[in-house]
């Protein structure tokens, strides 16, 4: 992909599908688990779609840039990075933020709609603040491991 090309998975609103599980985790205190699990399905589908799309493009390039090995390495990179940076780490982070907030609300004896919605609101508000630090951390991990040895 050239510098001038727009990456539909990273530079368009499609990217927000990767954050679906964080929204699900933020709403976990007030919705049924099945809906939270469905948001993970959306996020993982986004990851798998990006992985397969970009891997196919890489595979179709002429050798030595393209081919099976190159596509397999790229697939692993995208899949690992996206699963860690878009699904696993942020999902866990928002889950713990909401859990901790729910405990704090309970200890504070806040009742009614404010008590019910506070963990969800704090979780939603936290999402923009956790994205870039998590992305940078996963970049560091990937650069120090997978990318160091396979690229």
Short mmCIF file of C-alpha atoms in Angstrom, two decimals:
data_model
loop_
_atom_site.label_atom_id
_atom_site.label_comp_id
_atom_site.label_asym_id
_atom_site.label_seq_id
_atom_site.Cartn_x
_atom_site.Cartn_y
_atom_site.Cartn_z
CA UNK A 1 0.00 0.00 0.00
CA UNK A 2 1.44 3.34 -1.01
CA UNK A 3 1.59 6.39 1.22
CA UNK A 4 -1.23 8.08 -0.72
CA UNK A 5 -3.60 5.11 -0.55
CA UNK A 6 -6.29 5.19 2.08
CA UNK A 7 -6.32 2.10 4.31
CA UNK A 8 -10.05 1.38 4.67
CA UNK A 9 -9.42 -0.65 7.82
CA UNK A 10 -7.40 2.03 9.60
CA UNK A 11 -8.34 5.38 8.03
CA UNK A 12 -12.14 5.15 7.78
CA UNK A 13 -15.02 4.65 10.21
CA UNK A 14 -14.68 0.89 9.60
CA UNK A 15 -11.86 1.07 12.18
CA UNK A 16 -14.47 1.63 14.90
CA UNK A 17 -15.73 -1.94 14.42
CA UNK A 18 -12.50 -3.00 16.14
CA UNK A 19 -13.64 -1.10 19.23
CA UNK A 20 -17.05 -2.75 19.43
CA UNK A 21 -16.00 -5.01 22.29
CA UNK A 22 -14.87 -2.06 24.40
CA UNK A 23 -18.32 -0.55 24.04
CA UNK A 24 -19.79 -3.93 24.96
CA UNK A 25 -17.57 -4.09 28.04
CA UNK A 26 -18.63 -0.59 29.06
CA UNK A 27 -22.28 -1.64 28.84
CA UNK A 28 -21.69 -5.00 30.58
CA UNK A 29 -23.06 -3.74 33.93
CA UNK A 30 -26.45 -2.95 32.37
CA UNK A 31 -26.98 -5.37 29.46
CA UNK A 32 -27.19 -9.13 29.09
CA UNK A 33 -23.94 -11.03 28.55
CA UNK A 34 -25.09 -12.28 25.15
CA UNK A 35 -24.96 -8.71 23.82
CA UNK A 36 -21.48 -8.18 25.26
CA UNK A 37 -20.35 -11.41 23.59
CA UNK A 38 -21.89 -10.25 20.31
CA UNK A 39 -19.70 -7.12 20.40
CA UNK A 40 -16.66 -9.40 20.61
CA UNK A 41 -17.98 -11.18 17.52
CA UNK A 42 -18.08 -7.84 15.68
CA UNK A 43 -14.53 -6.90 16.77
CA UNK A 44 -13.05 -10.31 15.91
CA UNK A 45 -14.84 -10.26 12.54
CA UNK A 46 -13.22 -6.90 11.82
CA UNK A 47 -9.80 -8.33 12.71
CA UNK A 48 -10.26 -11.44 10.56
CA UNK A 49 -11.56 -9.41 7.62
CA UNK A 50 -8.60 -7.03 7.69
CA UNK A 51 -6.17 -9.94 8.07
CA UNK A 52 -7.56 -11.92 5.17
CA UNK A 53 -7.97 -8.91 2.87
CA UNK A 54 -4.44 -7.60 3.35
CA UNK A 55 -2.93 -11.09 3.24
CA UNK A 56 -4.57 -11.79 -0.11
CA UNK A 57 -3.18 -8.54 -1.52
CA UNK A 58 0.29 -9.46 -0.23
CA UNK A 59 0.02 -13.00 -1.61
CA UNK A 60 -0.91 -11.70 -5.08
CA UNK A 61 2.19 -9.46 -5.34
CA UNK A 62 5.04 -10.83 -7.47
CA UNK A 63 7.91 -12.65 -5.77
CA UNK A 64 10.01 -11.89 -3.72
CA UNK A 65 7.74 -9.21 -2.20
CA UNK A 66 4.63 -11.38 -2.41
CA UNK A 67 3.83 -15.05 -2.26
CA UNK A 68 2.90 -17.46 0.50
CA UNK A 69 5.70 -16.76 2.99
CA UNK A 70 5.29 -13.00 2.78
CA UNK A 71 1.51 -13.27 3.11
CA UNK A 72 1.82 -15.66 6.08
CA UNK A 73 4.18 -13.30 7.92
CA UNK A 74 1.88 -10.35 7.25
CA UNK A 75 -1.16 -12.38 8.35
CA UNK A 76 0.49 -13.25 11.63
CA UNK A 77 1.51 -9.65 12.21
CA UNK A 78 -1.95 -8.21 11.55
CA UNK A 79 -3.78 -10.95 13.44
CA UNK A 80 -1.56 -10.76 16.53
CA UNK A 81 -1.44 -6.97 16.60
CA UNK A 82 -5.16 -6.49 16.09
CA UNK A 83 -6.22 -9.20 18.53
CA UNK A 84 -3.98 -7.73 21.21
CA UNK A 85 -4.50 -4.02 20.48
CA UNK A 86 -8.16 -4.04 19.43
CA UNK A 87 -9.73 -6.94 21.29
CA UNK A 88 -7.87 -8.52 24.21
CA UNK A 89 -6.03 -5.72 26.01
CA UNK A 90 -8.61 -2.93 25.61
CA UNK A 91 -11.50 -5.29 26.37
CA UNK A 92 -9.81 -6.41 29.58
CA UNK A 93 -8.89 -2.82 30.46
CA UNK A 94 -12.44 -1.47 30.06
CA UNK A 95 -13.82 -4.53 31.89
CA UNK A 96 -11.59 -3.80 34.89
CA UNK A 97 -12.32 -0.06 34.82
CA UNK A 98 -16.06 -0.76 34.88
CA UNK A 99 -15.68 -3.45 37.56
CA UNK A 100 -13.67 -1.12 39.77
CA UNK A 101 -16.11 1.73 39.18
CA UNK A 102 -19.03 -0.54 40.05
CA UNK A 103 -17.29 -1.48 43.33
CA UNK A 104 -16.65 2.21 44.10
CA UNK A 105 -20.29 3.06 43.39
CA UNK A 106 -21.41 0.27 45.70
CA UNK A 107 -19.07 1.41 48.51
CA UNK A 108 -20.23 5.01 47.99
CA UNK A 109 -23.83 3.80 48.27
CA UNK A 110 -24.85 5.68 45.14
CA UNK A 111 -28.26 4.38 44.09
CA UNK A 112 -30.75 4.85 41.30
CA UNK A 113 -29.96 5.68 37.70
CA UNK A 114 -26.72 7.44 38.64
CA UNK A 115 -25.42 4.35 40.41
CA UNK A 116 -26.56 2.08 37.59
CA UNK A 117 -25.09 4.15 34.74
CA UNK A 118 -21.86 5.43 36.34
CA UNK A 119 -19.71 2.34 35.52
CA UNK A 120 -20.92 2.42 31.90
CA UNK A 121 -20.27 6.14 31.51
CA UNK A 122 -16.79 5.88 33.05
CA UNK A 123 -16.04 2.91 30.77
CA UNK A 124 -17.16 4.79 27.66
CA UNK A 125 -15.23 7.90 28.67
CA UNK A 126 -12.07 5.82 29.24
CA UNK A 127 -12.01 4.36 25.71
CA UNK A 128 -10.40 7.35 23.94
CA UNK A 129 -7.74 7.58 26.66
CA UNK A 130 -6.64 3.94 26.53
CA UNK A 131 -6.44 3.45 22.75
CA UNK A 132 -3.13 5.17 21.94
CA UNK A 133 -1.16 3.91 24.97
CA UNK A 134 -2.32 0.36 24.25
CA UNK A 135 -1.49 0.67 20.53
CA UNK A 136 2.01 1.97 21.36
CA UNK A 137 2.56 -0.79 23.91
CA UNK A 138 1.51 -3.49 21.45
CA UNK A 139 3.75 -1.93 18.79
CA UNK A 140 6.66 -2.16 21.22
CA UNK A 141 5.87 -5.80 22.05
CA UNK A 142 5.47 -6.73 18.38
CA UNK A 143 8.66 -4.88 17.38
CA UNK A 144 10.57 -6.64 20.16
CA UNK A 145 9.28 -10.12 19.33
CA UNK A 146 7.39 -11.16 16.21
CA UNK A 147 8.61 -8.40 13.91
CA UNK A 148 12.18 -8.66 15.13
CA UNK A 149 12.47 -12.32 14.17
CA UNK A 150 10.17 -12.73 11.19
CA UNK A 151 10.44 -9.54 9.18
#
